[in-house]
Amino acid sequence: MSHDGHASAFGGRQEPRTAAEQLARTVARLRTELDDQQRTIPGRDAVERARGVLMGRLGMTPREAREELQARAGSAGRTLVEEAWALLAAHSPARSAAGTPLPGARQNAGGDTADEFAQRLEEQLADSAGIDALLVYVRSPGGGLDLVAHAGVDTAIASAWGHLPPIRDLAPFEAVNLRRPVWMSDLHKGTAGRPLVGDCPETWPSRAWVPMHRGEDVVGVVGFLRRRPDAFDAADRALVQAAARVCTACAEPASAPEGAADRSPALQVVFDCLREAVVLLVPVRGRGGEVTDFRIEAAAPASVDAAGRTGRELVGLRVLECDPAVAGTPLWDGCLHTLTTGEPFESDASDDPGIACGGPDPSVRHAVRAVRLGDALVVSWPPQAAAGQEGERLRRLQYLGNLGWADWDLATDALQWSPQVYAIFDRDPALGPMPMDELARQLFPEDLPAAGAAAQALLASGQPVDVPFRIRTVHGTRHLRFVAEAVIGAEGRPVAVHGFYQDLTAQRNEQIALDEARRAFGARQRGPSAEQALARRLQDALLPLPDRSFDLPGLNCDVSYLPAGASIQIGGDWFSAVALPDGSTLLGVGDVAGHGIEAVATMAALRHGAEAMALGGTPPRRVLERLNHALMSRGTATATMLLAEYRPGTGILTWARAGHLPILHLRDGHAVFLTQPDGRILGASHESAYGQATAELRAGDRLFLFTDGLVGRRGQDLDAGLERLSRAAEAVAGSYGDDTATVALRVTEALVPADPGDDSCLLCVRVTA
């Protein structure tokens, strides 16, 4: 991916001389990009789904599945998209045999099935227009096309192409979308990579696809296939268009179950409020009543299929269109059993949940539950941590947050502490929890009245408490916080207390450093050297810089930070690189507007707030939303920020930004800027919304997260600064290989002058797994 806003600068092309020329070129480029996207996105969707089939059926890795698909396409002489759809069709359940109406087909006035009607029509057109085969499709609720009648093709062809997903390049969809016939001839001479419906072009080298109209609507399309290669002349075209109008009477769109139209909108509103992955499935039945597929009638936002479609995007699609590999699995059989008997189905936790489950986190396993609701199924995928994983996550969370839980049974006076509480109190676990009278003796005398009042309120009336206090340990004074609530018994009195202790010493030391800085600035009595020393102390307290590169899950990182050259203009630039409890890594950079103590205080609040929310499992874009509301409530500052979460198990980077500059991605010596999601600066508006983007990384890739002091120069174009960074990253990374610390230092030296006018922060990351 690239940073579109800087394409001309990176490509070295001559800029337009006038605003009119620039506007004309921009419009032309956007039109070209839109056409390219419309041509390639459906193909990519098919290829990704075909890779999913290979991974599920053959147990392949994503790379092995991609190579296998390419090899099959080469052997068969097909394009990659054609091979993908051939594979998907081969793994779809067989459609009804010839002579049996498929879902949506109806009998004509003479009692014939739709296939029988199509057979008679094909026989009439064989002599008059040379028609050898006939395919009648109607539009499906998911935007595809369903085969409802056919003649002149064998059962295998009808089965393989019984449902056509919406691919723009297929001639049937071209006819439907353009609302006019598509005439094709001499296909045996080559199709220029265009995918075709049915057999290879040598069988039917001449074809016509004619839309079926009902009033102003296009309800389907009829394919007329000929074995001779010549084009349709005027007489032939008139005949097949008349035949298409006749076919409209024998093909009706698949009808929804009774009551579905009334319940779908209301149900989807309910499903929009669900947090887990949940879908409502309506069975699609054949003529004999057998279930051939399920249609997704409602879906919760956490539901996602193999192509990445989520929530409302799934509504109207069929299950086997979303996940062809699920047919014949225990999950499929369990759903059929529940639909038939009404007995709920529940699978064991699995790494491969199938159909439409919640997020792509490989550390989360899913149990699948299905219950019958009238003529439909409600299927849910509640996430379940692997055995022992939940306890390990809790341990890591307590360690990273420097907090631990404590329970007190008031009836037996029994105390229980988690291991982290012993570390907070510097107490040997062999001694057991500290009795309350001993704990009272550890408190500072001046803290006893507030702590005693809180204990009285908790134990006498069951009021929740949140009280700070200090204790003396062998390592000095510690600032602690106790948060607790009482369990009320049958008689209305507390019978137990549940709470946690948190060590706030580090935050308190930061506050002390800020207070010292405020006093120093207010007095203005110190010389430049003393001011620089104070700035260094404040910097070390709020934003400690590593003295060497450091490792995080799947990453090797280093930081280069340069303050502004002017005296003690302490700024609000910051970075974050933290390992999260679920095995992923949080990366971030930010820049608070202005300099001085207020900027530093805001910087500290944003940095610690972002890390705290990420440790609790909040995704990047939600973190930005909450920080924006916090700044708006204060109304005194604005800031830019970029937050990213990297999961080494999948190689997926997920990021969001609030008005910040893009991430620079370096792979195989070539640097590009990742396309940015939407996101306004923090503190600008209560209505700000933040998008989210993803990218797949691999070992050896590099990422550069930076603030504007690295690339911005007064009186210079920001695009020129980004171009300098891109070129410097390519040159330096090519010279120093895996030495992350040297790469970060040399890139900064190449861009930042000796006496910078603004702070600059560069977080340099190398992917190791």
PDB file of N, CA, C and O in Angstrom, residues 359-425:
ATOM      1  N   GLY A 359     -13.516 -12.080  15.810  1.00  0.00           N
ATOM      2  CA  GLY A 359     -12.222 -11.660  15.312  1.00  0.00           C
ATOM      3  C   GLY A 359     -11.192 -12.715  14.991  1.00  0.00           C
ATOM      4  O   GLY A 359     -11.343 -13.874  15.274  1.00  0.00           O
ATOM      5  N   PRO A 360     -10.075 -12.298  14.349  1.00  0.00           N
ATOM      6  CA  PRO A 360      -9.070 -13.220  13.856  1.00  0.00           C
ATOM      7  C   PRO A 360      -8.001 -13.582  14.870  1.00  0.00           C
ATOM      8  O   PRO A 360      -6.971 -14.113  14.494  1.00  0.00           O
ATOM      9  N   ASP A 361      -8.197 -13.285  16.164  1.00  0.00           N
ATOM     10  CA  ASP A 361      -7.176 -13.535  17.172  1.00  0.00           C
ATOM     11  C   ASP A 361      -6.919 -15.037  17.298  1.00  0.00           C
ATOM     12  O   ASP A 361      -7.799 -15.797  17.694  1.00  0.00           O
ATOM     13  N   PRO A 362      -5.680 -15.509  16.951  1.00  0.00           N
ATOM     14  CA  PRO A 362      -5.436 -16.952  16.982  1.00  0.00           C
ATOM     15  C   PRO A 362      -5.381 -17.515  18.388  1.00  0.00           C
ATOM     16  O   PRO A 362      -5.438 -18.724  18.573  1.00  0.00           O
ATOM     17  N   SER A 363      -5.243 -16.663  19.407  1.00  0.00           N
ATOM     18  CA  SER A 363      -5.170 -17.162  20.776  1.00  0.00           C
ATOM     19  C   SER A 363      -6.553 -17.447  21.360  1.00  0.00           C
ATOM     20  O   SER A 363      -6.656 -17.976  22.462  1.00  0.00           O
ATOM     21  N   VAL A 364      -7.609 -17.063  20.629  1.00  0.00           N
ATOM     22  CA  VAL A 364      -8.971 -17.259  21.121  1.00  0.00           C
ATOM     23  C   VAL A 364      -9.590 -18.472  20.436  1.00  0.00           C
ATOM     24  O   VAL A 364      -9.551 -18.603  19.219  1.00  0.00           O
ATOM     25  N   ARG A 365     -10.134 -19.368  21.211  1.00  0.00           N
ATOM     26  CA  ARG A 365     -10.858 -20.517  20.686  1.00  0.00           C
ATOM     27  C   ARG A 365     -12.358 -20.262  20.830  1.00  0.00           C
ATOM     28  O   ARG A 365     -12.768 -19.445  21.641  1.00  0.00           O
ATOM     29  N   HIS A 366     -13.156 -20.947  20.033  1.00  0.00           N
ATOM     30  CA  HIS A 366     -14.585 -20.689  20.024  1.00  0.00           C
ATOM     31  C   HIS A 366     -15.377 -21.985  20.201  1.00  0.00           C
ATOM     32  O   HIS A 366     -15.069 -22.997  19.573  1.00  0.00           O
ATOM     33  N   ALA A 367     -16.371 -21.915  21.064  1.00  0.00           N
ATOM     34  CA  ALA A 367     -17.401 -22.957  21.091  1.00  0.00           C
ATOM     35  C   ALA A 367     -18.552 -22.445  20.234  1.00  0.00           C
ATOM     36  O   ALA A 367     -18.794 -21.242  20.148  1.00  0.00           O
ATOM     37  N   VAL A 368     -19.242 -23.347  19.544  1.00  0.00           N
ATOM     38  CA  VAL A 368     -20.333 -22.949  18.662  1.00  0.00           C
ATOM     39  C   VAL A 368     -21.643 -23.473  19.235  1.00  0.00           C
ATOM     40  O   VAL A 368     -21.738 -24.651  19.594  1.00  0.00           O
ATOM     41  N   ARG A 369     -22.648 -22.599  19.331  1.00  0.00           N
ATOM     42  CA  ARG A 369     -23.950 -22.977  19.846  1.00  0.00           C
ATOM     43  C   ARG A 369     -25.016 -22.669  18.808  1.00  0.00           C
ATOM     44  O   ARG A 369     -24.965 -21.620  18.165  1.00  0.00           O
ATOM     45  N   ALA A 370     -25.954 -23.585  18.659  1.00  0.00           N
ATOM     46  CA  ALA A 370     -27.066 -23.387  17.723  1.00  0.00           C
ATOM     47  C   ALA A 370     -28.365 -23.775  18.412  1.00  0.00           C
ATOM     48  O   ALA A 370     -28.450 -24.841  19.028  1.00  0.00           O
ATOM     49  N   VAL A 371     -29.358 -22.898  18.330  1.00  0.00           N
ATOM     50  CA  VAL A 371     -30.691 -23.185  18.875  1.00  0.00           C
ATOM     51  C   VAL A 371     -31.717 -22.834  17.806  1.00  0.00           C
ATOM     52  O   VAL A 371     -31.504 -21.940  16.982  1.00  0.00           O
ATOM     53  N   ARG A 372     -32.836 -23.552  17.801  1.00  0.00           N
ATOM     54  CA  ARG A 372     -33.860 -23.311  16.799  1.00  0.00           C
ATOM     55  C   ARG A 372     -34.769 -22.178  17.240  1.00  0.00           C
ATOM     56  O   ARG A 372     -35.156 -22.089  18.406  1.00  0.00           O
ATOM     57  N   LEU A 373     -35.122 -21.315  16.298  1.00  0.00           N
ATOM     58  CA  LEU A 373     -36.057 -20.220  16.525  1.00  0.00           C
ATOM     59  C   LEU A 373     -37.090 -20.272  15.402  1.00  0.00           C
ATOM     60  O   LEU A 373     -36.860 -19.762  14.314  1.00  0.00           O
ATOM     61  N   GLY A 374     -38.210 -20.942  15.667  1.00  0.00           N
ATOM     62  CA  GLY A 374     -39.208 -21.112  14.627  1.00  0.00           C
ATOM     63  C   GLY A 374     -38.640 -21.949  13.490  1.00  0.00           C
ATOM     64  O   GLY A 374     -38.212 -23.084  13.680  1.00  0.00           O
ATOM     65  N   ASP A 375     -38.621 -21.374  12.273  1.00  0.00           N
ATOM     66  CA  ASP A 375     -38.084 -22.082  11.114  1.00  0.00           C
ATOM     67  C   ASP A 375     -36.629 -21.697  10.845  1.00  0.00           C
ATOM     68  O   ASP A 375     -36.105 -21.933   9.761  1.00  0.00           O
ATOM     69  N   ALA A 376     -35.960 -21.070  11.811  1.00  0.00           N
ATOM     70  CA  ALA A 376     -34.606 -20.585  11.619  1.00  0.00           C
ATOM     71  C   ALA A 376     -33.703 -21.072  12.748  1.00  0.00           C
ATOM     72  O   ALA A 376     -34.153 -21.736  13.693  1.00  0.00           O
ATOM     73  N   LEU A 377     -32.415 -20.762  12.647  1.00  0.00           N
ATOM     74  CA  LEU A 377     -31.436 -21.103  13.669  1.00  0.00           C
ATOM     75  C   LEU A 377     -30.735 -19.840  14.142  1.00  0.00           C
ATOM     76  O   LEU A 377     -30.405 -18.960  13.338  1.00  0.00           O
ATOM     77  N   VAL A 378     -30.505 -19.758  15.452  1.00  0.00           N
ATOM     78  CA  VAL A 378     -29.644 -18.727  16.015  1.00  0.00           C
ATOM     79  C   VAL A 378     -28.331 -19.408  16.380  1.00  0.00           C
ATOM     80  O   VAL A 378     -28.297 -20.302  17.223  1.00  0.00           O
ATOM     81  N   VAL A 379     -27.257 -19.003  15.704  1.00  0.00           N
ATOM     82  CA  VAL A 379     -25.941 -19.623  15.906  1.00  0.00           C
ATOM     83  C   VAL A 379     -24.996 -18.571  16.484  1.00  0.00           C
ATOM     84  O   VAL A 379     -24.906 -17.443  15.971  1.00  0.00           O
ATOM     85  N   SER A 380     -24.297 -18.935  17.563  1.00  0.00           N
ATOM     86  CA  SER A 380     -23.394 -17.990  18.227  1.00  0.00           C
ATOM     87  C   SER A 380     -22.030 -18.635  18.429  1.00  0.00           C
ATOM     88  O   SER A 380     -21.908 -19.857  18.513  1.00  0.00           O
ATOM     89  N   TRP A 381     -21.021 -17.780  18.512  1.00  0.00           N
ATOM     90  CA  TRP A 381     -19.631 -18.220  18.700  1.00  0.00           C
ATOM     91  C   TRP A 381     -19.029 -17.504  19.905  1.00  0.00           C
ATOM     92  O   TRP A 381     -18.242 -16.567  19.747  1.00  0.00           O
ATOM     93  N   PRO A 382     -19.371 -17.894  21.144  1.00  0.00           N
ATOM     94  CA  PRO A 382     -18.760 -17.226  22.316  1.00  0.00           C
ATOM     95  C   PRO A 382     -17.283 -17.582  22.406  1.00  0.00           C
ATOM     96  O   PRO A 382     -16.920 -18.754  22.345  1.00  0.00           O
ATOM     97  N   PRO A 383     -16.391 -16.585  22.525  1.00  0.00           N
ATOM     98  CA  PRO A 383     -14.959 -16.890  22.639  1.00  0.00           C
ATOM     99  C   PRO A 383     -14.650 -17.557  23.965  1.00  0.00           C
ATOM    100  O   PRO A 383     -15.223 -17.226  24.998  1.00  0.00           O
ATOM    101  N   GLN A 384     -13.754 -18.521  23.919  1.00  0.00           N
ATOM    102  CA  GLN A 384     -13.323 -19.216  25.126  1.00  0.00           C
ATOM    103  C   GLN A 384     -11.811 -19.307  25.106  1.00  0.00           C
ATOM    104  O   GLN A 384     -11.223 -19.766  24.131  1.00  0.00           O
ATOM    105  N   ALA A 385     -11.185 -18.869  26.164  1.00  0.00           N
ATOM    106  CA  ALA A 385      -9.731 -18.965  26.238  1.00  0.00           C
ATOM    107  C   ALA A 385      -9.327 -20.420  26.371  1.00  0.00           C
ATOM    108  O   ALA A 385     -10.056 -21.246  26.916  1.00  0.00           O
ATOM    109  N   ALA A 386      -8.160 -20.766  25.845  1.00  0.00           N
ATOM    110  CA  ALA A 386      -7.644 -22.123  25.989  1.00  0.00           C
ATOM    111  C   ALA A 386      -7.389 -22.414  27.452  1.00  0.00           C
ATOM    112  O   ALA A 386      -7.289 -21.518  28.296  1.00  0.00           O
ATOM    113  N   ALA A 387      -7.271 -23.719  27.778  1.00  0.00           N
ATOM    114  CA  ALA A 387      -7.108 -24.137  29.174  1.00  0.00           C
ATOM    115  C   ALA A 387      -5.909 -23.432  29.799  1.00  0.00           C
ATOM    116  O   ALA A 387      -4.818 -23.437  29.267  1.00  0.00           O
ATOM    117  N   GLY A 388      -6.124 -22.831  30.959  1.00  0.00           N
ATOM    118  CA  GLY A 388      -5.057 -22.170  31.687  1.00  0.00           C
ATOM    119  C   GLY A 388      -4.721 -20.783  31.168  1.00  0.00           C
ATOM    120  O   GLY A 388      -3.978 -20.047  31.810  1.00  0.00           O
ATOM    121  N   GLN A 389      -5.252 -20.419  30.006  1.00  0.00           N
ATOM    122  CA  GLN A 389      -4.881 -19.139  29.424  1.00  0.00           C
ATOM    123  C   GLN A 389      -5.466 -17.967  30.200  1.00  0.00           C
ATOM    124  O   GLN A 389      -4.819 -16.932  30.344  1.00  0.00           O
ATOM    125  N   GLU A 390      -6.705 -18.125  30.701  1.00  0.00           N
ATOM    126  CA  GLU A 390      -7.336 -17.020  31.415  1.00  0.00           C
ATOM    127  C   GLU A 390      -6.554 -16.672  32.672  1.00  0.00           C
ATOM    128  O   GLU A 390      -6.359 -15.497  32.996  1.00  0.00           O
ATOM    129  N   GLY A 391      -6.078 -17.707  33.392  1.00  0.00           N
ATOM    130  CA  GLY A 391      -5.286 -17.439  34.581  1.00  0.00           C
ATOM    131  C   GLY A 391      -3.978 -16.747  34.256  1.00  0.00           C
ATOM    132  O   GLY A 391      -3.530 -15.848  34.983  1.00  0.00           O
ATOM    133  N   GLU A 392      -3.351 -17.146  33.137  1.00  0.00           N
ATOM    134  CA  GLU A 392      -2.108 -16.506  32.743  1.00  0.00           C
ATOM    135  C   GLU A 392      -2.342 -15.049  32.338  1.00  0.00           C
ATOM    136  O   GLU A 392      -1.540 -14.163  32.661  1.00  0.00           O
ATOM    137  N   ARG A 393      -3.448 -14.780  31.668  1.00  0.00           N
ATOM    138  CA  ARG A 393      -3.759 -13.396  31.312  1.00  0.00           C
ATOM    139  C   ARG A 393      -3.966 -12.538  32.559  1.00  0.00           C
ATOM    140  O   ARG A 393      -3.511 -11.392  32.626  1.00  0.00           O
ATOM    141  N   LEU A 394      -4.667 -13.103  33.550  1.00  0.00           N
ATOM    142  CA  LEU A 394      -4.901 -12.362  34.782  1.00  0.00           C
ATOM    143  C   LEU A 394      -3.581 -12.067  35.479  1.00  0.00           C
ATOM    144  O   LEU A 394      -3.374 -10.970  35.997  1.00  0.00           O
ATOM    145  N   ARG A 395      -2.678 -13.057  35.490  1.00  0.00           N
ATOM    146  CA  ARG A 395      -1.372 -12.838  36.127  1.00  0.00           C
ATOM    147  C   ARG A 395      -0.600 -11.726  35.426  1.00  0.00           C
ATOM    148  O   ARG A 395      -0.012 -10.846  36.068  1.00  0.00           O
ATOM    149  N   ARG A 396      -0.595 -11.754  34.086  1.00  0.00           N
ATOM    150  CA  ARG A 396       0.128 -10.719  33.348  1.00  0.00           C
ATOM    151  C   ARG A 396      -0.499  -9.338  33.561  1.00  0.00           C
ATOM    152  O   ARG A 396       0.214  -8.340  33.672  1.00  0.00           O
ATOM    153  N   LEU A 397      -1.827  -9.293  33.588  1.00  0.00           N
ATOM    154  CA  LEU A 397      -2.497  -8.011  33.789  1.00  0.00           C
ATOM    155  C   LEU A 397      -2.136  -7.424  35.152  1.00  0.00           C
ATOM    156  O   LEU A 397      -1.877  -6.217  35.275  1.00  0.00           O
ATOM    157  N   GLN A 398      -2.112  -8.265  36.187  1.00  0.00           N
ATOM    158  CA  GLN A 398      -1.745  -7.778  37.515  1.00  0.00           C
ATOM    159  C   GLN A 398      -0.299  -7.280  37.541  1.00  0.00           C
ATOM    160  O   GLN A 398       0.015  -6.256  38.160  1.00  0.00           O
ATOM    161  N   TYR A 399       0.574  -8.002  36.845  1.00  0.00           N
ATOM    162  CA  TYR A 399       1.982  -7.598  36.841  1.00  0.00           C
ATOM    163  C   TYR A 399       2.175  -6.278  36.098  1.00  0.00           C
ATOM    164  O   TYR A 399       2.837  -5.354  36.580  1.00  0.00           O
ATOM    165  N   LEU A 400       1.577  -6.181  34.881  1.00  0.00           N
ATOM    166  CA  LEU A 400       1.763  -4.973  34.080  1.00  0.00           C
ATOM    167  C   LEU A 400       1.093  -3.764  34.717  1.00  0.00           C
ATOM    168  O   LEU A 400       1.593  -2.640  34.614  1.00  0.00           O
ATOM    169  N   GLY A 401      -0.058  -3.968  35.359  1.00  0.00           N
ATOM    170  CA  GLY A 401      -0.741  -2.861  36.019  1.00  0.00           C
ATOM    171  C   GLY A 401      -0.284  -2.628  37.441  1.00  0.00           C
ATOM    172  O   GLY A 401      -0.752  -1.704  38.100  1.00  0.00           O
ATOM    173  N   ASN A 402       0.636  -3.503  37.941  1.00  0.00           N
ATOM    174  CA  ASN A 402       1.162  -3.413  39.305  1.00  0.00           C
ATOM    175  C   ASN A 402       0.018  -3.352  40.322  1.00  0.00           C
ATOM    176  O   ASN A 402      -0.026  -2.502  41.195  1.00  0.00           O
ATOM    177  N   LEU A 403      -0.894  -4.306  40.178  1.00  0.00           N
ATOM    178  CA  LEU A 403      -2.023  -4.386  41.105  1.00  0.00           C
ATOM    179  C   LEU A 403      -2.315  -5.854  41.406  1.00  0.00           C
ATOM    180  O   LEU A 403      -1.933  -6.749  40.648  1.00  0.00           O
ATOM    181  N   GLY A 404      -2.994  -6.119  42.506  1.00  0.00           N
ATOM    182  CA  GLY A 404      -3.336  -7.481  42.881  1.00  0.00           C
ATOM    183  C   GLY A 404      -4.619  -7.493  43.699  1.00  0.00           C
ATOM    184  O   GLY A 404      -4.955  -6.509  44.381  1.00  0.00           O
ATOM    185  N   TRP A 405      -5.341  -8.610  43.644  1.00  0.00           N
ATOM    186  CA  TRP A 405      -6.626  -8.695  44.323  1.00  0.00           C
ATOM    187  C   TRP A 405      -6.474  -9.205  45.747  1.00  0.00           C
ATOM    188  O   TRP A 405      -5.514  -9.891  46.092  1.00  0.00           O
ATOM    189  N   ALA A 406      -7.469  -8.858  46.575  1.00  0.00           N
ATOM    190  CA  ALA A 406      -7.498  -9.295  47.971  1.00  0.00           C
ATOM    191  C   ALA A 406      -8.942  -9.584  48.365  1.00  0.00           C
ATOM    192  O   ALA A 406      -9.853  -8.813  48.035  1.00  0.00           O
ATOM    193  N   ASP A 407      -9.158 -10.709  49.068  1.00  0.00           N
ATOM    194  CA  ASP A 407     -10.478 -11.093  49.561  1.00  0.00           C
ATOM    195  C   ASP A 407     -10.430 -11.237  51.080  1.00  0.00           C
ATOM    196  O   ASP A 407      -9.438 -11.710  51.646  1.00  0.00           O
ATOM    197  N   TRP A 408     -11.529 -10.864  51.724  1.00  0.00           N
ATOM    198  CA  TRP A 408     -11.602 -10.928  53.196  1.00  0.00           C
ATOM    199  C   TRP A 408     -12.964 -11.490  53.572  1.00  0.00           C
ATOM    200  O   TRP A 408     -14.005 -10.891  53.295  1.00  0.00           O
ATOM    201  N   ASP A 409     -12.975 -12.684  54.182  1.00  0.00           N
ATOM    202  CA  ASP A 409     -14.201 -13.304  54.682  1.00  0.00           C
ATOM    203  C   ASP A 409     -14.435 -12.789  56.103  1.00  0.00           C
ATOM    204  O   ASP A 409     -13.712 -13.139  57.042  1.00  0.00           O
ATOM    205  N   LEU A 410     -15.456 -11.939  56.280  1.00  0.00           N
ATOM    206  CA  LEU A 410     -15.675 -11.308  57.575  1.00  0.00           C
ATOM    207  C   LEU A 410     -16.164 -12.308  58.627  1.00  0.00           C
ATOM    208  O   LEU A 410     -15.945 -12.109  59.827  1.00  0.00           O
ATOM    209  N   ALA A 411     -16.798 -13.396  58.182  1.00  0.00           N
ATOM    210  CA  ALA A 411     -17.299 -14.377  59.158  1.00  0.00           C
ATOM    211  C   ALA A 411     -16.153 -15.156  59.790  1.00  0.00           C
ATOM    212  O   ALA A 411     -16.150 -15.427  60.996  1.00  0.00           O
ATOM    213  N   THR A 412     -15.150 -15.536  58.995  1.00  0.00           N
ATOM    214  CA  THR A 412     -14.019 -16.334  59.502  1.00  0.00           C
ATOM    215  C   THR A 412     -12.760 -15.505  59.702  1.00  0.00           C
ATOM    216  O   THR A 412     -11.763 -16.020  60.213  1.00  0.00           O
ATOM    217  N   ASP A 413     -12.801 -14.241  59.294  1.00  0.00           N
ATOM    218  CA  ASP A 413     -11.643 -13.348  59.346  1.00  0.00           C
ATOM    219  C   ASP A 413     -10.477 -13.870  58.497  1.00  0.00           C
ATOM    220  O   ASP A 413      -9.308 -13.575  58.763  1.00  0.00           O
ATOM    221  N   ALA A 414     -10.796 -14.670  57.455  1.00  0.00           N
ATOM    222  CA  ALA A 414      -9.759 -15.229  56.580  1.00  0.00           C
ATOM    223  C   ALA A 414      -9.441 -14.243  55.464  1.00  0.00           C
ATOM    224  O   ALA A 414     -10.353 -13.683  54.835  1.00  0.00           O
ATOM    225  N   LEU A 415      -8.143 -14.042  55.222  1.00  0.00           N
ATOM    226  CA  LEU A 415      -7.675 -13.151  54.166  1.00  0.00           C
ATOM    227  C   LEU A 415      -7.023 -13.958  53.047  1.00  0.00           C
ATOM    228  O   LEU A 415      -6.363 -14.973  53.307  1.00  0.00           O
ATOM    229  N   GLN A 416      -7.188 -13.482  51.812  1.00  0.00           N
ATOM    230  CA  GLN A 416      -6.511 -14.072  50.663  1.00  0.00           C
ATOM    231  C   GLN A 416      -5.922 -12.962  49.811  1.00  0.00           C
ATOM    232  O   GLN A 416      -6.583 -11.954  49.545  1.00  0.00           O
ATOM    233  N   TRP A 417      -4.640 -13.149  49.404  1.00  0.00           N
ATOM    234  CA  TRP A 417      -3.961 -12.204  48.531  1.00  0.00           C
ATOM    235  C   TRP A 417      -3.526 -12.919  47.261  1.00  0.00           C
ATOM    236  O   TRP A 417      -3.131 -14.099  47.296  1.00  0.00           O
ATOM    237  N   SER A 418      -3.544 -12.193  46.140  1.00  0.00           N
ATOM    238  CA  SER A 418      -2.912 -12.708  44.924  1.00  0.00           C
ATOM    239  C   SER A 418      -1.404 -12.476  45.039  1.00  0.00           C
ATOM    240  O   SER A 418      -0.937 -11.650  45.840  1.00  0.00           O
ATOM    241  N   PRO A 419      -0.594 -13.203  44.259  1.00  0.00           N
ATOM    242  CA  PRO A 419       0.870 -13.059  44.373  1.00  0.00           C
ATOM    243  C   PRO A 419       1.370 -11.629  44.203  1.00  0.00           C
ATOM    244  O   PRO A 419       2.351 -11.237  44.844  1.00  0.00           O
ATOM    245  N   GLN A 420       0.707 -10.824  43.365  1.00  0.00           N
ATOM    246  CA  GLN A 420       1.211  -9.478  43.116  1.00  0.00           C
ATOM    247  C   GLN A 420       1.073  -8.587  44.350  1.00  0.00           C
ATOM    248  O   GLN A 420       1.864  -7.659  44.531  1.00  0.00           O
ATOM    249  N   VAL A 421       0.117  -8.860  45.227  1.00  0.00           N
ATOM    250  CA  VAL A 421      -0.015  -8.046  46.443  1.00  0.00           C
ATOM    251  C   VAL A 421       1.211  -8.226  47.338  1.00  0.00           C
ATOM    252  O   VAL A 421       1.703  -7.269  47.955  1.00  0.00           O
ATOM    253  N   TYR A 422       1.732  -9.448  47.412  1.00  0.00           N
ATOM    254  CA  TYR A 422       2.949  -9.673  48.204  1.00  0.00           C
ATOM    255  C   TYR A 422       4.112  -8.848  47.655  1.00  0.00           C
ATOM    256  O   TYR A 422       4.917  -8.297  48.417  1.00  0.00           O
ATOM    257  N   ALA A 423       4.207  -8.757  46.314  1.00  0.00           N
ATOM    258  CA  ALA A 423       5.266  -7.955  45.708  1.00  0.00           C
ATOM    259  C   ALA A 423       5.072  -6.475  46.012  1.00  0.00           C
ATOM    260  O   ALA A 423       6.043  -5.746  46.269  1.00  0.00           O
ATOM    261  N   ILE A 424       3.814  -6.010  45.997  1.00  0.00           N
ATOM    262  CA  ILE A 424       3.542  -4.597  46.283  1.00  0.00           C
ATOM    263  C   ILE A 424       3.956  -4.240  47.720  1.00  0.00           C
ATOM    264  O   ILE A 424       4.532  -3.169  47.976  1.00  0.00           O
ATOM    265  N   PHE A 425       3.684  -5.144  48.675  1.00  0.00           N
ATOM    266  CA  PHE A 425       3.979  -4.879  50.078  1.00  0.00           C
ATOM    267  C   PHE A 425       5.384  -5.344  50.485  1.00  0.00           C
ATOM    268  O   PHE A 425       5.753  -5.233  51.654  1.00  0.00           O
TER     269      PHE A 425
END
